[in-house]
């Protein structure tokens, strides 16, 4: 999935709503911004909320999605 986005005057770029919904990305979540050796700008999620219940406790990333301890246990202990 690719999206072409325009950078705002303030230097911001909005993430497409479909991507935010699919990965449970909420306003206020923190990301790390870096440029890799190929010159590609990367955003890495460093903080967030659970995809299922929006808790921010004991999160682990699973295929790019944050899942809390309680929900991991509920879906089989990832
Ligand atoms: Zn949860």
PDB file of C-alpha atoms and ligand atoms in Angstrom:
ATOM      1  CA  UNK A   1       0.000   0.000   0.000  1.00  0.00           C
ATOM      2  CA  UNK A   2       1.516   3.333  -1.041  1.00  0.00           C
ATOM      3  CA  UNK A   3       0.241   6.865  -0.498  1.00  0.00           C
ATOM      4  CA  UNK A   4       1.609  10.126  -1.866  1.00  0.00           C
ATOM      5  CA  UNK A   5       1.544  12.832   0.792  1.00  0.00           C
ATOM      6  CA  UNK A   6       2.468  16.515   0.888  1.00  0.00           C
ATOM      7  CA  UNK A   7       4.642  17.918   3.686  1.00  0.00           C
ATOM      8  CA  UNK A   8       2.971  20.750   5.610  1.00  0.00           C
ATOM      9  CA  UNK A   9       4.570  24.152   6.274  1.00  0.00           C
ATOM     10  CA  UNK A  10       5.341  22.908   9.779  1.00  0.00           C
ATOM     11  CA  UNK A  11       7.178  19.895   8.336  1.00  0.00           C
ATOM     12  CA  UNK A  12       4.436  17.405   9.169  1.00  0.00           C
ATOM     13  CA  UNK A  13       3.062  14.517   7.146  1.00  0.00           C
ATOM     14  CA  UNK A  14      -0.291  12.936   8.018  1.00  0.00           C
ATOM     15  CA  UNK A  15      -0.623   9.165   8.045  1.00  0.00           C
ATOM     16  CA  UNK A  16      -3.514   7.772   5.971  1.00  0.00           C
ATOM     17  CA  UNK A  17      -6.555   6.836   8.063  1.00  0.00           C
ATOM     18  CA  UNK A  18      -6.580   3.310   6.609  1.00  0.00           C
ATOM     19  CA  UNK A  19      -3.021   2.771   7.841  1.00  0.00           C
ATOM     20  CA  UNK A  20      -3.805   4.252  11.275  1.00  0.00           C
ATOM     21  CA  UNK A  21      -6.821   1.976  11.649  1.00  0.00           C
ATOM     22  CA  UNK A  22      -5.036  -1.160  10.435  1.00  0.00           C
ATOM     23  CA  UNK A  23      -2.119  -0.676  12.833  1.00  0.00           C
ATOM     24  CA  UNK A  24      -3.992   0.938  15.743  1.00  0.00           C
ATOM     25  CA  UNK A  25      -1.976   4.162  15.569  1.00  0.00           C
ATOM     26  CA  UNK A  26      -3.469   6.762  17.916  1.00  0.00           C
ATOM     27  CA  UNK A  27      -2.902  10.549  18.203  1.00  0.00           C
ATOM     28  CA  UNK A  28      -0.030  11.288  20.580  1.00  0.00           C
ATOM     29  CA  UNK A  29       1.864   8.106  19.788  1.00  0.00           C
ATOM     30  CA  UNK A  30       5.624   8.654  19.575  1.00  0.00           C
ATOM     31  CA  UNK A  31       7.762   7.590  16.635  1.00  0.00           C
ATOM     32  CA  UNK A  32      11.475   7.612  15.920  1.00  0.00           C
ATOM     33  CA  UNK A  33      12.434   9.267  12.616  1.00  0.00           C
ATOM     34  CA  UNK A  34      15.662   8.290  10.859  1.00  0.00           C
ATOM     35  CA  UNK A  35      17.170   8.068   7.387  1.00  0.00           C
ATOM     36  CA  UNK A  36      18.667   4.734   6.383  1.00  0.00           C
ATOM     37  CA  UNK A  37      21.758   4.125   4.233  1.00  0.00           C
ATOM     38  CA  UNK A  38      19.645   4.153   1.063  1.00  0.00           C
ATOM     39  CA  UNK A  39      18.255   7.620   1.930  1.00  0.00           C
ATOM     40  CA  UNK A  40      14.819   6.260   2.846  1.00  0.00           C
ATOM     41  CA  UNK A  41      13.093   8.081   5.740  1.00  0.00           C
ATOM     42  CA  UNK A  42      11.872   5.555   8.309  1.00  0.00           C
ATOM     43  CA  UNK A  43       9.315   5.980  11.111  1.00  0.00           C
ATOM     44  CA  UNK A  44       9.613   3.466  13.941  1.00  0.00           C
ATOM     45  CA  UNK A  45       6.916   3.156  16.574  1.00  0.00           C
ATOM     46  CA  UNK A  46       8.450   3.521  20.025  1.00  0.00           C
ATOM     47  CA  UNK A  47       5.333   4.009  22.097  1.00  0.00           C
ATOM     48  CA  UNK A  48       1.656   3.461  21.501  1.00  0.00           C
ATOM     49  CA  UNK A  49      -1.503   1.700  22.573  1.00  0.00           C
ATOM     50  CA  UNK A  50      -2.976  -1.772  22.217  1.00  0.00           C
ATOM     51  CA  UNK A  51      -4.607  -2.471  18.852  1.00  0.00           C
ATOM     52  CA  UNK A  52      -7.566  -4.127  20.588  1.00  0.00           C
ATOM     53  CA  UNK A  53      -8.222  -2.331  23.908  1.00  0.00           C
ATOM     54  CA  UNK A  54      -6.077   0.855  23.589  1.00  0.00           C
ATOM     55  CA  UNK A  55      -4.234   0.102  26.848  1.00  0.00           C
ATOM     56  CA  UNK A  56      -0.630   1.333  27.019  1.00  0.00           C
ATOM     57  CA  UNK A  57       0.508  -1.282  29.554  1.00  0.00           C
ATOM     58  CA  UNK A  58       3.099  -3.974  28.802  1.00  0.00           C
ATOM     59  CA  UNK A  59       2.932  -3.553  25.030  1.00  0.00           C
ATOM     60  CA  UNK A  60       4.799  -5.719  22.573  1.00  0.00           C
ATOM     61  CA  UNK A  61       5.011  -5.192  18.841  1.00  0.00           C
ATOM     62  CA  UNK A  62       3.624  -8.036  16.738  1.00  0.00           C
ATOM     63  CA  UNK A  63       3.890  -7.547  12.963  1.00  0.00           C
ATOM     64  CA  UNK A  64       3.905  -3.769  13.442  1.00  0.00           C
ATOM     65  CA  UNK A  65       0.959  -3.708  15.840  1.00  0.00           C
ATOM     66  CA  UNK A  66       1.094  -3.010  19.586  1.00  0.00           C
ATOM     67  CA  UNK A  67      -0.694  -5.632  21.693  1.00  0.00           C
ATOM     68  CA  UNK A  68      -0.926  -5.461  25.505  1.00  0.00           C
ATOM     69  CA  UNK A  69      -0.172  -8.395  27.849  1.00  0.00           C
ATOM     70  CA  UNK A  70      -3.849  -8.979  28.651  1.00  0.00           C
ATOM     71  CA  UNK A  71      -4.899  -9.153  24.967  1.00  0.00           C
ATOM     72  CA  UNK A  72      -1.859 -11.300  24.074  1.00  0.00           C
ATOM     73  CA  UNK A  73      -2.995 -13.794  26.696  1.00  0.00           C
ATOM     74  CA  UNK A  74      -6.610 -13.609  25.454  1.00  0.00           C
ATOM     75  CA  UNK A  75      -5.601 -14.464  21.878  1.00  0.00           C
ATOM     76  CA  UNK A  76      -3.238 -17.252  22.760  1.00  0.00           C
ATOM     77  CA  UNK A  77      -0.140 -15.794  24.376  1.00  0.00           C
ATOM     78  CA  UNK A  78       1.834 -14.213  21.532  1.00  0.00           C
TER      79      UNK A  78
HETATM   80 ZN1  LIG B   1      -5.097  -4.853  24.862  1.00  0.00          ZN
END
